[in-house]
PDB file of C-alpha atoms in Angstrom:
ATOM      1  CA  LEU A   1      36.343  -5.120  77.239  1.00 52.00           C
ATOM      2  CA  HIS A   2      36.238  -2.639  79.854  1.00 57.00           C
ATOM      3  CA  HIS A   3      38.670  -0.714  77.586  1.00 63.00           C
ATOM      4  CA  ALA A   4      36.428  -0.863  74.538  1.00 66.00           C
ATOM      5  CA  LEU A   5      33.189   0.259  76.683  1.00 64.00           C
ATOM      6  CA  TRP A   6      35.499   2.901  78.031  1.00 63.00           C
ATOM      7  CA  ARG A   7      36.519   4.104  74.789  1.00 68.00           C
ATOM      8  CA  GLY A   8      33.190   4.333  73.419  1.00 68.00           C
ATOM      9  CA  CYS A   9      31.545   5.981  76.003  1.00 66.00           C
ATOM     10  CA  TRP A  10      34.746   8.709  76.028  1.00 64.00           C
ATOM     11  CA  GLU A  11      33.911   9.040  72.301  1.00 68.00           C
ATOM     12  CA  GLY A  12      29.956   9.174  72.757  1.00 64.00           C
ATOM     13  CA  THR A  13      30.120  11.386  75.490  1.00 63.00           C
ATOM     14  CA  ALA A  14      32.874  13.912  74.686  1.00 59.00           C
ATOM     15  CA  LYS A  15      30.786  15.433  71.717  1.00 63.00           C
ATOM     16  CA  ALA A  16      28.125  16.425  73.963  1.00 62.00           C
ATOM     17  CA  ALA A  17      28.198  20.160  74.506  1.00 57.00           C
ATOM     18  CA  SER A  18      27.738  19.891  78.413  1.00 64.00           C
ATOM     19  CA  VAL A  19      29.464  16.631  79.107  1.00 63.00           C
ATOM     20  CA  ASP A  20      33.076  16.362  80.405  1.00 63.00           C
ATOM     21  CA  VAL A  21      34.702  13.480  80.555  1.00 60.00           C
ATOM     22  CA  ASP A  22      37.716  12.353  83.050  1.00 62.00           C
ATOM     23  CA  GLU A  23      39.495   9.438  83.634  1.00 63.00           C
ATOM     24  CA  ILE A  24      41.889   9.092  86.919  1.00 60.00           C
ATOM     25  CA  PRO A  25      43.836   6.235  86.038  1.00 58.00           C
ATOM     26  CA  ALA A  26      45.511   5.996  89.701  1.00 56.00           C
ATOM     27  CA  THR A  27      44.610   4.088  92.580  1.00 63.00           C
ATOM     28  CA  VAL A  28      41.816   6.356  94.470  1.00 65.00           C
ATOM     29  CA  VAL A  29      42.992   6.525  98.393  1.00 65.00           C
ATOM     30  CA  GLY A  30      40.518   9.330  99.267  1.00 66.00           C
ATOM     31  CA  VAL A  31      37.353  10.180  98.494  1.00 67.00           C
ATOM     32  CA  THR A  32      34.763  12.813  99.852  1.00 69.00           C
ATOM     33  CA  LEU A  33      31.271  14.081  98.162  1.00 70.00           C
ATOM     34  CA  GLU A  34      29.780  17.374  99.028  1.00 73.00           C
ATOM     35  CA  ASN A  35      25.897  17.947  97.792  1.00 74.00           C
ATOM     36  CA  ARG A  36      25.834  21.481  96.594  1.00 71.00           C
ATOM     37  CA  GLY A  37      22.271  21.933  95.680  1.00 73.00           C
ATOM     38  CA  HIS A  38      21.759  20.386  92.436  1.00 73.00           C
ATOM     39  CA  VAL A  39      25.847  19.740  91.657  1.00 74.00           C
ATOM     40  CA  GLN A  40      27.119  17.014  93.566  1.00 76.00           C
ATOM     41  CA  ARG A  41      31.533  17.723  94.344  1.00 77.00           C
ATOM     42  CA  VAL A  42      33.820  14.538  94.370  1.00 76.00           C
ATOM     43  CA  THR A  43      37.036  14.895  95.434  1.00 77.00           C
ATOM     44  CA  LEU A  44      39.456  12.006  94.478  1.00 74.00           C
ATOM     45  CA  ARG A  45      42.442  11.790  96.376  1.00 75.00           C
ATOM     46  CA  GLY A  46      45.046   9.347  94.560  1.00 73.00           C
ATOM     47  CA  GLU A  47      48.391   8.477  95.815  1.00 75.00           C
ATOM     48  CA  THR A  48      50.319  11.709  94.143  1.00 78.00           C
ATOM     49  CA  ASP A  49      47.424  13.991  93.276  1.00 78.00           C
ATOM     50  CA  GLU A  50      44.158  15.203  93.709  1.00 79.00           C
ATOM     51  CA  LYS A  51      41.163  15.889  91.463  1.00 78.00           C
ATOM     52  CA  VAL A  52      37.949  17.813  92.011  1.00 79.00           C
ATOM     53  CA  VAL A  53      35.289  16.606  89.808  1.00 75.00           C
ATOM     54  CA  ASP A  54      31.516  19.014  90.263  1.00 77.00           C
ATOM     55  CA  GLY A  55      28.564  17.663  88.127  1.00 77.00           C
ATOM     56  CA  ARG A  56      24.607  16.744  88.235  1.00 76.00           C
ATOM     57  CA  LEU A  57      25.667  13.298  87.811  1.00 74.00           C
ATOM     58  CA  VAL A  58      29.153  11.874  88.679  1.00 70.00           C
ATOM     59  CA  VAL A  59      29.932   8.254  87.606  1.00 72.00           C
ATOM     60  CA  ILE A  60      32.582   6.583  89.384  1.00 70.00           C
ATOM     61  CA  ALA A  61      32.409   3.488  88.264  1.00 73.00           C
ATOM     62  CA  ASP A  62      35.830   0.890  89.878  1.00 75.00           C
ATOM     63  CA  GLY A  63      33.835  -2.273  90.396  1.00 78.00           C
ATOM     64  CA  ALA A  64      31.459  -4.563  91.853  1.00 78.00           C
ATOM     65  CA  ARG A  65      33.398  -4.292  95.597  1.00 81.00           C
ATOM     66  CA  SER A  66      33.642  -0.527  94.881  1.00 81.00           C
ATOM     67  CA  PRO A  67      36.188   0.627  97.563  1.00 78.00           C
ATOM     68  CA  THR A  68      34.796   4.108  96.397  1.00 77.00           C
ATOM     69  CA  ARG A  69      31.194   3.168  96.852  1.00 79.00           C
ATOM     70  CA  ALA A  70      32.391   1.860 100.838  1.00 81.00           C
ATOM     71  CA  ARG A  71      34.392   4.826 101.012  1.00 77.00           C
ATOM     72  CA  LEU A  72      31.342   7.249 100.564  1.00 77.00           C
ATOM     73  CA  GLY A  73      29.278   4.940 102.640  1.00 79.00           C
ATOM     74  CA  PHE A  74      26.714   4.233  99.727  1.00 77.00           C
ATOM     75  CA  PRO A  75      24.366   1.074 100.724  1.00 80.00           C
ATOM     76  CA  TRP A  76      24.200  -2.052  98.479  1.00 81.00           C
ATOM     77  CA  PHE A  77      22.106  -4.870  98.314  1.00 82.00           C
ATOM     78  CA  VAL A  78      21.448  -8.146  96.885  1.00 84.00           C
ATOM     79  CA  LYS A  79      18.220  -9.461  95.619  1.00 89.00           C
ATOM     80  CA  ASP A  80      17.990 -13.419  94.840  1.00 91.00           C
ATOM     81  CA  TYR A  81      15.295 -13.519  91.943  1.00 89.00           C
ATOM     82  CA  GLY A  82      15.879 -17.504  91.859  1.00 93.00           C
ATOM     83  CA  GLN A  83      17.393 -17.031  88.402  1.00 94.00           C
ATOM     84  CA  ARG A  84      20.949 -17.789  86.632  1.00 93.00           C
ATOM     85  CA  ALA A  85      21.533 -17.207  83.137  1.00 93.00           C
ATOM     86  CA  LEU A  86      23.365 -19.547  80.604  1.00 90.00           C
ATOM     87  CA  VAL A  87      25.816 -17.622  78.509  1.00 91.00           C
ATOM     88  CA  ALA A  88      27.338 -19.370  75.541  1.00 89.00           C
ATOM     89  CA  ASN A  89      28.377 -19.017  71.703  1.00 90.00           C
ATOM     90  CA  VAL A  90      25.953 -20.896  69.287  1.00 89.00           C
ATOM     91  CA  ARG A  91      26.217 -21.523  65.747  1.00 89.00           C
ATOM     92  CA  THR A  92      22.905 -20.068  64.014  1.00 86.00           C
ATOM     93  CA  HIS A  93      21.768 -20.842  60.301  1.00 86.00           C
ATOM     94  CA  PHE A  94      21.198 -17.908  59.679  1.00 82.00           C
ATOM     95  CA  GLU A  95      22.903 -14.005  59.809  1.00 82.00           C
ATOM     96  CA  SER A  96      21.658 -11.191  61.837  1.00 77.00           C
ATOM     97  CA  PRO A  97      23.293  -8.461  62.573  1.00 85.00           C
ATOM     98  CA  VAL A  98      20.782  -7.142  65.160  1.00 88.00           C
ATOM     99  CA  ALA A  99      20.357  -8.364  69.041  1.00 92.00           C
ATOM    100  CA  TRP A 100      17.293 -10.598  69.986  1.00 91.00           C
ATOM    101  CA  GLN A 101      15.506 -10.035  73.145  1.00 95.00           C
ATOM    102  CA  ARG A 102      12.856 -11.700  74.557  1.00 96.00           C
ATOM    103  CA  PHE A 103      11.168 -11.550  78.250  1.00 95.00           C
ATOM    104  CA  LEU A 104       9.447 -14.760  79.056  1.00 94.00           C
ATOM    105  CA  PRO A 105       7.904 -15.437  82.478  1.00 93.00           C
ATOM    106  CA  THR A 106      11.075 -17.399  83.583  1.00 92.00           C
ATOM    107  CA  GLY A 107      13.254 -14.595  82.761  1.00 93.00           C
ATOM    108  CA  PRO A 108      14.895 -12.480  79.825  1.00 95.00           C
ATOM    109  CA  ILE A 109      16.777 -14.477  76.960  1.00 95.00           C
ATOM    110  CA  ALA A 110      18.842 -13.032  74.114  1.00 95.00           C
ATOM    111  CA  LEU A 111      20.836 -13.718  71.254  1.00 93.00           C
ATOM    112  CA  LEU A 112      23.441 -11.078  70.439  1.00 93.00           C
ATOM    113  CA  PRO A 113      25.336 -10.850  67.137  1.00 92.00           C
ATOM    114  CA  THR A 114      29.229 -11.234  67.217  1.00 91.00           C
ATOM    115  CA  ALA A 115      31.798 -10.537  64.254  1.00 91.00           C
ATOM    116  CA  ASN A 116      31.385 -13.821  62.954  1.00 90.00           C
ATOM    117  CA  PRO A 117      27.906 -13.625  61.232  1.00 88.00           C
ATOM    118  CA  ASN A 118      26.868 -16.918  61.896  1.00 88.00           C
ATOM    119  CA  ILE A 119      28.109 -17.129  65.626  1.00 91.00           C
ATOM    120  CA  ALA A 120      25.901 -15.564  68.096  1.00 92.00           C
ATOM    121  CA  ASN A 121      26.244 -14.809  71.733  1.00 93.00           C
ATOM    122  CA  LEU A 122      23.194 -16.638  74.027  1.00 92.00           C
ATOM    123  CA  ILE A 123      22.428 -14.963  77.414  1.00 94.00           C
ATOM    124  CA  TRP A 124      19.377 -17.254  78.685  1.00 93.00           C
ATOM    125  CA  THR A 125      18.042 -16.390  82.088  1.00 94.00           C
ATOM    126  CA  ASN A 126      16.054 -19.060  83.735  1.00 93.00           C
ATOM    127  CA  LEU A 127      15.055 -20.587  86.907  1.00 94.00           C
ATOM    128  CA  LYS A 128      18.174 -21.966  88.479  1.00 93.00           C
ATOM    129  CA  LEU A 129      17.217 -25.646  88.534  1.00 91.00           C
ATOM    130  CA  GLU A 130      16.421 -25.620  84.427  1.00 89.00           C
ATOM    131  CA  THR A 131      19.463 -23.823  84.235  1.00 88.00           C
ATOM    132  CA  ARG A 132      21.890 -26.122  85.609  1.00 88.00           C
ATOM    133  CA  ARG A 133      19.959 -28.830  84.202  1.00 87.00           C
ATOM    134  CA  LEU A 134      21.121 -26.802  80.746  1.00 83.00           C
ATOM    135  CA  GLU A 135      24.510 -26.798  81.777  1.00 82.00           C
ATOM    136  CA  SER A 136      25.112 -30.352  82.359  1.00 83.00           C
ATOM    137  CA  ALA A 137      23.798 -31.362  78.818  1.00 77.00           C
ATOM    138  CA  SER A 138      25.917 -32.096  75.958  1.00 61.00           C
ATOM    139  CA  ARG A 139      27.824 -29.234  74.773  1.00 63.00           C
ATOM    140  CA  SER A 140      27.258 -29.919  70.907  1.00 60.00           C
ATOM    141  CA  CYS A 141      23.849 -30.354  72.246  1.00 60.00           C
ATOM    142  CA  GLN A 142      21.050 -28.475  69.650  1.00 53.00           C
ATOM    143  CA  LEU A 143      18.762 -26.280  71.031  1.00 54.00           C
TER     144      LEU A 143
END
């Protein structure tokens, strides 16, 4: 999935006139950030090379426990919304190539299309206790 997302971003942004996309596959062992007015300069030091990236927006995507974020000292926090998501594949009685989403008081619910027109991905955010109750239901339950 990561590679598919990367490829989509690469192809979409590479067509834009003022966007450069660089992939640095090496492990980052050092990083510095310089604020130059409206431009940021990021120097990434790999195991054998160094790369300097300038831009108004620089995205470094190296995971939830980002060592790069930690090296740069960017803070992070977790906020508990009292919700939990149920994720499942569901068989539908209709074909729909369109994603569907509703925002409910207990959290969003979405059906996302898949390659199979009668299977959708369900992402159902609900209160933690209700989601745990649904998770304990039979795998073949009717919703």
